[in-house]
Tab-separated table of C-alpha atoms and ligand atoms in Angstrom:
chain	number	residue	atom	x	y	z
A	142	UNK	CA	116.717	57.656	121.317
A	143	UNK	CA	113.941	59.667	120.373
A	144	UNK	CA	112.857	62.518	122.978
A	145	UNK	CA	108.812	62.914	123.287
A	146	UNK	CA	106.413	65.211	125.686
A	147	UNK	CA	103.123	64.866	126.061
A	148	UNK	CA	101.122	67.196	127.074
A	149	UNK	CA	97.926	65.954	128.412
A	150	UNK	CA	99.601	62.599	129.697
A	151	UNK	CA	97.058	62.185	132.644
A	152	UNK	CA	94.541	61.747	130.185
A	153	UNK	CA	92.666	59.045	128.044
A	154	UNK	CA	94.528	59.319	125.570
A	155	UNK	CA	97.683	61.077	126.630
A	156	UNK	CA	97.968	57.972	128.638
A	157	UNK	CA	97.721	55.660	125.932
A	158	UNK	CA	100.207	57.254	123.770
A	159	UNK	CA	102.794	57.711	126.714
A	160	UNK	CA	102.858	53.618	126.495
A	161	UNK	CA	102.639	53.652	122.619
A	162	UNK	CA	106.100	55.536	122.475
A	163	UNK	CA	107.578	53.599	125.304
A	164	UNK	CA	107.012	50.864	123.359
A	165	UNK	CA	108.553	52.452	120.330
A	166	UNK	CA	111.460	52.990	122.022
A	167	UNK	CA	111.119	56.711	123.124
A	168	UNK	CA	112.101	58.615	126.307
A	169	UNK	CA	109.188	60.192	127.045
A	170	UNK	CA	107.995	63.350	129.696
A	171	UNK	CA	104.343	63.586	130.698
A	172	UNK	CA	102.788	66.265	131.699
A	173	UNK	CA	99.424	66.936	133.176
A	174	UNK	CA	97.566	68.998	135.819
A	175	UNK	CA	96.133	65.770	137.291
A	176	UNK	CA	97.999	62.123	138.115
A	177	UNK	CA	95.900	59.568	135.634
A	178	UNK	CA	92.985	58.371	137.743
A	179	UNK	CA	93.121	54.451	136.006
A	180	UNK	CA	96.959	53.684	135.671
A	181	UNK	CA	100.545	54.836	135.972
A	182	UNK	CA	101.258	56.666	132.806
A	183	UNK	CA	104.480	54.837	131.017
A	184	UNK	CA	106.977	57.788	131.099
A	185	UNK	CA	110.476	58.450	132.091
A	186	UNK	CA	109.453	61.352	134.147
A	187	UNK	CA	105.969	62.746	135.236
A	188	UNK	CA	105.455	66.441	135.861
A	189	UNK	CA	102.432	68.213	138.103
A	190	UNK	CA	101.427	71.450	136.429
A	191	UNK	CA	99.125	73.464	135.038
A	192	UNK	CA	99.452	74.208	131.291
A	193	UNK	CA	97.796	77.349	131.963
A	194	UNK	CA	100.282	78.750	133.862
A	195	UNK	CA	103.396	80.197	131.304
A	196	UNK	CA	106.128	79.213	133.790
A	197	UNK	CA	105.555	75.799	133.874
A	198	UNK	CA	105.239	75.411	130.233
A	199	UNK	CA	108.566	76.830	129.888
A	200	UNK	CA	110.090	74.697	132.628
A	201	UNK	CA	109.174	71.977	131.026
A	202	UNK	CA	111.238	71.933	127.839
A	203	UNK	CA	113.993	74.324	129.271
A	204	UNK	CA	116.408	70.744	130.102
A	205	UNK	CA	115.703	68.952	127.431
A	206	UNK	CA	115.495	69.258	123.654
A	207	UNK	CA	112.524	67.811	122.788
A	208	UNK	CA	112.186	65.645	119.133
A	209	UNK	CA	108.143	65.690	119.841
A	210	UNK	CA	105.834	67.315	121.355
A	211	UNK	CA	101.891	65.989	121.388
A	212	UNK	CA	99.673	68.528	122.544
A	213	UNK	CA	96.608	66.848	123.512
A	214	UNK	CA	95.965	68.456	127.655
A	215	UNK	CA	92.438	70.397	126.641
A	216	UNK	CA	89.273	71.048	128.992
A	217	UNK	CA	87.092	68.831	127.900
A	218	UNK	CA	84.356	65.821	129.025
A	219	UNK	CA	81.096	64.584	126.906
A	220	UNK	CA	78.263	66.202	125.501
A	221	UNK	CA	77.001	66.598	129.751
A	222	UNK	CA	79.954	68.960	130.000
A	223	UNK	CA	80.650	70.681	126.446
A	224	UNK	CA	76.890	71.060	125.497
A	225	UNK	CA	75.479	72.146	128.706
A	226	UNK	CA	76.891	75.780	127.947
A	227	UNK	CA	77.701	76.148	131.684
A	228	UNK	CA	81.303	75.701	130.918
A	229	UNK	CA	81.735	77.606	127.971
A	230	UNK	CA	83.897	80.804	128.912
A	231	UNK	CA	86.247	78.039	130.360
A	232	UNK	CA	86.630	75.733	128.148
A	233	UNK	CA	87.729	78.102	125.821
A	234	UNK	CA	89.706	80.205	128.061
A	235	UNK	CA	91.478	77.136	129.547
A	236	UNK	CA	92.544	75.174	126.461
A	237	UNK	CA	93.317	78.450	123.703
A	238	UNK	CA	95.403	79.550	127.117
A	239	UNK	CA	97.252	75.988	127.029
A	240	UNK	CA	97.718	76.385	123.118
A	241	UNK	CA	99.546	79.575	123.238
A	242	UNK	CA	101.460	78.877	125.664
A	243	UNK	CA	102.724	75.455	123.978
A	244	UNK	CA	102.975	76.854	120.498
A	245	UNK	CA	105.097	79.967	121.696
A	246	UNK	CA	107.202	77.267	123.996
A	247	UNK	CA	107.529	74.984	121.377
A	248	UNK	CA	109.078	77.715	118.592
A	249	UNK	CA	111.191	79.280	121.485
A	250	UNK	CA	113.328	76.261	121.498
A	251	UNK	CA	112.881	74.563	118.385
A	252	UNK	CA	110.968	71.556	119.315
A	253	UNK	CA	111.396	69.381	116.061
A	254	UNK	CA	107.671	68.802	115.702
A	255	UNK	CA	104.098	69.466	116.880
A	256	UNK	CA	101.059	67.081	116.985
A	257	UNK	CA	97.651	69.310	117.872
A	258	UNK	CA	94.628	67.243	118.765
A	259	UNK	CA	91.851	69.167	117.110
A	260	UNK	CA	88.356	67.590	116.788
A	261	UNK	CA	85.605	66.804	114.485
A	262	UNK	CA	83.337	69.362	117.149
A	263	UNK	CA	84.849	71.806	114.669
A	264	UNK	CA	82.970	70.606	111.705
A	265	UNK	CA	79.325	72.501	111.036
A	266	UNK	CA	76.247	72.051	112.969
A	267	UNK	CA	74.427	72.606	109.885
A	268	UNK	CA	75.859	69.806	108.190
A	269	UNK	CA	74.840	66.942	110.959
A	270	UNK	CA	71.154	67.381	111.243
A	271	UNK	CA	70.987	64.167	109.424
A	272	UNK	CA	71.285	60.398	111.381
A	273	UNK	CA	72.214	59.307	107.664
A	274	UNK	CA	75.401	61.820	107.774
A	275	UNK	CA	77.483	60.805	104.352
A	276	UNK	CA	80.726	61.720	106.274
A	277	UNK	CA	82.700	64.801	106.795
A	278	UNK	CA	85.587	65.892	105.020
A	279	UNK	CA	88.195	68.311	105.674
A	280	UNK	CA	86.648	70.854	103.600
A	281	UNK	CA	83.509	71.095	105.227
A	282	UNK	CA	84.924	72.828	108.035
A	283	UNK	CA	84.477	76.328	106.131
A	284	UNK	CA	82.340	79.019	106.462
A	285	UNK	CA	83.077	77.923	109.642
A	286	UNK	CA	79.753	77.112	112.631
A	287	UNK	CA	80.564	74.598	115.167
A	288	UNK	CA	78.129	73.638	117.397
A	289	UNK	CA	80.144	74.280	120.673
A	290	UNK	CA	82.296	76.515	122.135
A	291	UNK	CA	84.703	73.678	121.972
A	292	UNK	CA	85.083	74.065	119.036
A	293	UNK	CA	85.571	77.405	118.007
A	294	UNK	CA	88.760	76.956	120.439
A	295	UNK	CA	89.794	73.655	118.243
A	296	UNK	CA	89.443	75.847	115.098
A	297	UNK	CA	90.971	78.392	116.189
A	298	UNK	CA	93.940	76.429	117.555
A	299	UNK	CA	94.480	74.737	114.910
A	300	UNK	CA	94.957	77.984	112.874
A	301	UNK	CA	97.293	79.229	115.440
A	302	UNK	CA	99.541	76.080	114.931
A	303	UNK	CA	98.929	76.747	111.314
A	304	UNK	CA	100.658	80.347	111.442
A	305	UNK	CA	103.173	79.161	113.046
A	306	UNK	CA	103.976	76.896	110.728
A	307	UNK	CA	103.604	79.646	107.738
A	308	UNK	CA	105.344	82.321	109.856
A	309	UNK	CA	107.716	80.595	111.667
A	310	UNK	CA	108.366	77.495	110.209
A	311	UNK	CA	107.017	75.621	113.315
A	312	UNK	CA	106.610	71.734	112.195
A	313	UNK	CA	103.281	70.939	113.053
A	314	UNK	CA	100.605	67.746	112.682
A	315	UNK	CA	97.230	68.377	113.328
A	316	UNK	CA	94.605	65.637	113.710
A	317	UNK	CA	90.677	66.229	113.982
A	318	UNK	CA	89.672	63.112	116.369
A	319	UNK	CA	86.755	61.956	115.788
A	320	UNK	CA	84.667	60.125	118.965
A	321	UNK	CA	87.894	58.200	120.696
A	322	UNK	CA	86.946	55.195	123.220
A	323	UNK	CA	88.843	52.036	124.942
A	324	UNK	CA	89.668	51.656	128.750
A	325	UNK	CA	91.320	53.644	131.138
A	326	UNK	CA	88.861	56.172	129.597
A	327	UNK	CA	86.777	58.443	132.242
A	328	UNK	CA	83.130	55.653	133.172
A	329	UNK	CA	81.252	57.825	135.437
A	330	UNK	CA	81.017	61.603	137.216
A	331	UNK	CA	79.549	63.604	134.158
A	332	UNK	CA	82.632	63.938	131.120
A	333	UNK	CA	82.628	60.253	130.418
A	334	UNK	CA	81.945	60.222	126.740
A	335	UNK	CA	78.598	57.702	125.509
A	336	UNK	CA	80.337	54.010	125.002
A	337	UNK	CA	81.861	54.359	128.445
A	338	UNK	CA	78.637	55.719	129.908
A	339	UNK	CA	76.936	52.964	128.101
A	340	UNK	CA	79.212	50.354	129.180
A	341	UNK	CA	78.835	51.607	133.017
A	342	UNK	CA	74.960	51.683	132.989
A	343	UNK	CA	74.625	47.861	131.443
A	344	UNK	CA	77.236	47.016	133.661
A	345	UNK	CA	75.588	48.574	136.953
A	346	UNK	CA	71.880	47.278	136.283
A	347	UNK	CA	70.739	43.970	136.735
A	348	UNK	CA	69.559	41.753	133.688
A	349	UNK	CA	66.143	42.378	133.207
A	350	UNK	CA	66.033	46.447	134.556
A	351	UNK	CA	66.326	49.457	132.877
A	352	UNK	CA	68.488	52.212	131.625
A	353	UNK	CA	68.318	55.924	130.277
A	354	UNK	CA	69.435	57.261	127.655
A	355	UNK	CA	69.473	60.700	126.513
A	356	UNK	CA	67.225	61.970	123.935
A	357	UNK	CA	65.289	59.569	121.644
A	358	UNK	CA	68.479	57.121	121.279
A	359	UNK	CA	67.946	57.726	117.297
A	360	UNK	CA	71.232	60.111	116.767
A	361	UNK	CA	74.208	58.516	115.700
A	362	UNK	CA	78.032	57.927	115.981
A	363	UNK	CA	81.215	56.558	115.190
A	364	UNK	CA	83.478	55.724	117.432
A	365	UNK	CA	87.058	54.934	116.912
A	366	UNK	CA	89.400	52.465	119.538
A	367	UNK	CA	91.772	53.829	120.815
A	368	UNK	CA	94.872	51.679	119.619
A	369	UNK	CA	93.376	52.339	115.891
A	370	UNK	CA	93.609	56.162	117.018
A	371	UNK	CA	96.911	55.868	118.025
A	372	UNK	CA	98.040	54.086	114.772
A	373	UNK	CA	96.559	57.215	112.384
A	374	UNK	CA	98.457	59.886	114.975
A	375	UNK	CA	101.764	58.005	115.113
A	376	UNK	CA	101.442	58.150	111.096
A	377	UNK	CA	100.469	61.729	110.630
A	378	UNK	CA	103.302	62.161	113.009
A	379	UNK	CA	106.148	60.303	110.509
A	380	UNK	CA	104.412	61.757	107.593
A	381	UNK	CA	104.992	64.901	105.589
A	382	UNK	CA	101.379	65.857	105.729
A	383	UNK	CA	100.452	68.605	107.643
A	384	UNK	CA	96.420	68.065	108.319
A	385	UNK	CA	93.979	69.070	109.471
A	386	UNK	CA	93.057	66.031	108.762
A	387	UNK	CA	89.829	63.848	110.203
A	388	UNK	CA	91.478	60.292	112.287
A	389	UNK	CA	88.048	58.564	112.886
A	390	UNK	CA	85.703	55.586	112.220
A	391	UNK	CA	83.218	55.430	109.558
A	392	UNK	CA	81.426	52.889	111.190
A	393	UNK	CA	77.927	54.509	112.348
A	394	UNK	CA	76.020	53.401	114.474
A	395	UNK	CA	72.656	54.770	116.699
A	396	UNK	CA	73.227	55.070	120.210
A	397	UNK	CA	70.401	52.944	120.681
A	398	UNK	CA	72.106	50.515	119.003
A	399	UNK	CA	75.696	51.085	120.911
A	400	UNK	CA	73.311	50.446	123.872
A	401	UNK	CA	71.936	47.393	122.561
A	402	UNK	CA	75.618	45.984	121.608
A	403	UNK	CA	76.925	46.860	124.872
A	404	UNK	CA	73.929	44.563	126.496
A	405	UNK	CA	74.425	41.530	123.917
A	406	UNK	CA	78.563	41.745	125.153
A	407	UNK	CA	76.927	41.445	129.164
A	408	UNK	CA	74.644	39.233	128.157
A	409	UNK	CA	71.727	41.272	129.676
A	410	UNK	CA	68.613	42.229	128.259
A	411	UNK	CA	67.414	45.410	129.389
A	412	UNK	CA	64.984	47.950	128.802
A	413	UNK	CA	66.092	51.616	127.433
A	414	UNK	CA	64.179	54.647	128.756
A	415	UNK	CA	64.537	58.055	126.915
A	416	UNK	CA	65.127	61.192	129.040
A	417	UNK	CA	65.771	64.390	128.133
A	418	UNK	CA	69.611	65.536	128.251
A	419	UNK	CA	72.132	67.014	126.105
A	420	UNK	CA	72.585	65.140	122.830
A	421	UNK	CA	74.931	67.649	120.550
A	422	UNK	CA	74.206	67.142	116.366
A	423	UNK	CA	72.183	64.310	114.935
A	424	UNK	CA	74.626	62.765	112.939
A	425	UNK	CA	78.355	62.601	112.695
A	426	UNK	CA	80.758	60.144	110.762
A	427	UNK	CA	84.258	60.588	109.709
A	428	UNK	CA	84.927	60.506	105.963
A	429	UNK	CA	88.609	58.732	105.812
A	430	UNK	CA	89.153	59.472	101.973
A	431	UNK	CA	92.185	61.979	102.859
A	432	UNK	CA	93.807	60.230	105.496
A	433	UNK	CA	93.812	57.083	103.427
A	434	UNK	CA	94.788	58.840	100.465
A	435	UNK	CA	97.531	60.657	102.202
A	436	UNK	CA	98.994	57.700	104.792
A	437	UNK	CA	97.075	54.866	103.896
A	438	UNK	CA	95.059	54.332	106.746
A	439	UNK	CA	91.808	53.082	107.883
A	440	UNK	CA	90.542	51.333	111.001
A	441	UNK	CA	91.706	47.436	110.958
A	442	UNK	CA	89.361	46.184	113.949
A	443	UNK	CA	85.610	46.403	114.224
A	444	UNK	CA	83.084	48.789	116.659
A	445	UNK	CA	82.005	45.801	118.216
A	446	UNK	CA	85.668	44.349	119.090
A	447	UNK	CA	86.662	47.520	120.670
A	448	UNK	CA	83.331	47.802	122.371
A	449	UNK	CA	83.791	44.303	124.381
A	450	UNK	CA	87.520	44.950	125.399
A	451	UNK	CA	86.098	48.395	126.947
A	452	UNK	CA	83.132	47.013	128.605
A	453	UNK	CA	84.849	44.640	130.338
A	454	UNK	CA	87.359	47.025	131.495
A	455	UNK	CA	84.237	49.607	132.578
A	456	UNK	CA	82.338	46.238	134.467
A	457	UNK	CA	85.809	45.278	136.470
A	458	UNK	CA	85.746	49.410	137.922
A	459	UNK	CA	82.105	48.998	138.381
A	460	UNK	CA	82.996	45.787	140.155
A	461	UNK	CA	85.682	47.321	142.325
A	462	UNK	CA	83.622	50.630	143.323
A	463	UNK	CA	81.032	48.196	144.610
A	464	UNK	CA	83.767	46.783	147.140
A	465	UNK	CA	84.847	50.184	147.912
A	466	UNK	CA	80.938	51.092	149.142
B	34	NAD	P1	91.152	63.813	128.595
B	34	NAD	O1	90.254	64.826	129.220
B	34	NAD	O2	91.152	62.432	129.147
B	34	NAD	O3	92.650	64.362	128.586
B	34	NAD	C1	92.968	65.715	128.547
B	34	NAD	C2	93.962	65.966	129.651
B	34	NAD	O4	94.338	67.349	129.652
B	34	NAD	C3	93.394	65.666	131.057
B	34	NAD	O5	94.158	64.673	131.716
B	34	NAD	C4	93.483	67.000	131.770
B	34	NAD	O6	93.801	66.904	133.152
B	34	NAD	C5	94.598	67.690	130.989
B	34	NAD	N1	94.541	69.121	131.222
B	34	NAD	C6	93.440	69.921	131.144
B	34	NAD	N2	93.756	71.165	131.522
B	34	NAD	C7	95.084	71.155	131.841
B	34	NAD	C8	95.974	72.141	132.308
B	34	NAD	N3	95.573	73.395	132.523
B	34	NAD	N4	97.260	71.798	132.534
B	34	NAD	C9	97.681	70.511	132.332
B	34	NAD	N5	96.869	69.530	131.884
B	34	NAD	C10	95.586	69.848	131.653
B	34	NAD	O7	90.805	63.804	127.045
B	34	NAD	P2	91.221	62.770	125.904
B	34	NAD	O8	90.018	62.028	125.516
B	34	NAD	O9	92.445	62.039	126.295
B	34	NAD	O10	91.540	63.801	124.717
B	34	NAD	C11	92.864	64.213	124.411
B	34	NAD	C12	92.793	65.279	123.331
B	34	NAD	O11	92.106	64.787	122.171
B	34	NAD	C13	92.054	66.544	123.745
B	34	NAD	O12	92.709	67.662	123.214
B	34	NAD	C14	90.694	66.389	123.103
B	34	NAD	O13	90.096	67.637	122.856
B	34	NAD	C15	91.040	65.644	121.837
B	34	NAD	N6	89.905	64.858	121.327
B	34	NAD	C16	89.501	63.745	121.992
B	34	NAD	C17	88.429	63.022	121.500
B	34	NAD	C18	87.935	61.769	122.198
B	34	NAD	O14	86.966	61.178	121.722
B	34	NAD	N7	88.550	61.319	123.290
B	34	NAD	C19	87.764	63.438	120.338
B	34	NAD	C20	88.193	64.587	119.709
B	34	NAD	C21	89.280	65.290	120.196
């Protein structure tokens, strides 16, 4: 039996994957500095702690030798928490702490191999001031100029890993996620990314009314589901490829229009109001031509399939807040 920790298991996705192993077969160790708010994570055994904190890092793979190790526990939320600039000094403190930590853990005692979460925030500003964004590839990331704090620390993580690799002969697997949504994913409270905040503001207004959305609606998106996310991880993993390489949709879309999908799946018809508010780059897609070169894979299901399974999922916690009040 395969041995996995993941790192970040409290989390969206962390949470996901957790179940995706135990599925596979794996006994698998999450870890996270929070319990997950939605569900019980599907592990063997759950540890409290703080990544930050060396001790607890090194606690956690001193009993068991570890086949995997996903390192996805980062500070992060949507563009109101990583574009604000109010949390810059720790976003980057927090996750390039959790990195080191892992990396140094993880060649200590030998963990067979390392999956890094890295993310297209690492790809140039100056290359998605366009709505009609071609795509990025893996190349564009250099001369480097992210548009975020978050990430310079991807970039820069995923270089670390990279040395390791070269100096050490760490095995590592690094993925740049693009925009990652399904249930169980943070709805409300200010980190939610946009379909979940989308899917919660349909869901909480009545037909006919009126929501907000920020800036003029016009810049656009892809967004991949989850399980699809899952799928091009779980590949890298098996693979010989290294990365960095991009696991996202190249489905784009406006976020007017995500708003407009997300009301056809309620069957509302509502008004959308522009405020101001953080909106991050223009345009971003995913260009897939490396990842499908390299493991043969590209999304199977559509935006708009993923988009209902979520929304109902966000409308049933919308549903049971209600109760709560
Ligand atoms: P998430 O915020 O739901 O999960 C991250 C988890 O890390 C959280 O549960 C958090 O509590 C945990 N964490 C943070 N600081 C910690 C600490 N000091 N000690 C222990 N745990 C700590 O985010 P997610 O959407 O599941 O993303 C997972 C990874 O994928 C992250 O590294 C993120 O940067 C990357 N990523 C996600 C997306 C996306 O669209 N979801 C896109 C690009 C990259």
């Amino acid at each position: 039996m395969k041995r996995a920790l993941i790192c970040g298991a409290g989390g969206f996705i962390g949470g996901h994957l957790c179940q995706r192993l135990k599925d596979e077969g794996y006994w698998v160790r999450g870890v996270d500095i929070k319990k997950h708010e939605y569900r019980e994570p599907a592990v063997d055994d759950f540890v409290l702690g703080d990544l930050r904190d060396r001790a607890v890092c090194r606690r956690i793979v001193s009993d068991i030798q570890f086949d995997e190790l996903y390192q996805l526990a980062a500070d992060m939320g949507g563009a109101g928490y990583v574009f604000t600039g109010e949390h810059d000094a720790v976003v980057m403190h927090n996750s390039a702490t959790i990195n080191l930590n892992m990396a140094e853990e993880a060649r200590k005692t030998g963990i067979g191999r390392v999956f890094f979460s890295s993310s297209a925030c690492i790809y140039p500003a100056s290359m998605q001031l366009d709505p009609n964004n071609p795509g990025l590839t893996e190349s564009d990331a250099y001369p480097a100029a992210p548009d975020s704090e978050y990430g310079w620390e991807k970039l820069f993580s995923e270089r670390m890993y990279l040395a390791h690799h070269r100096n050490f002969g760490l095995e590592v697997r690094i993925a740049r996620f693009h925009n990652t949504f399904g249930p169980y994913s943070t709805w409300e409270g200010g980190r939610e990314k946009a379909p979940a905040a989308i899917c919660r503001k349909v869901a909480e207004t009545p037909d006919g009314g009126e929501i907000e959305i920020w800036g003029d609606g016009q810049q656009t998106r892809t967004f991949l589901y989850i399980d699809e996310c899952l799928e091009g991880a779980r590949r890298l993993m098996e693979s010989n490829f290294l990365g960095p390489v991009n696991i996202g949709s190249e489905e784009m879309i406006s976020i007017n229009d995500l708003a407009r999908m997300a009301m056809d799946i309620a069957g509302k018809t509502l008004t959308i109001r522009h405020v101001p508010g953080p909106t991050g780059v223009r345009g971003r897609s995913s260009d897939n031509s490396l990842i499908q070169e390299k493991l043969g894979w590209h999304p199977a299901a559509s935006l708009a399939e993923g988009m209902r399974t979520t929304y109902e999922w966000v409308a049933q916690e919308v549903e049971k807040r209600k109760q709560h009040i």
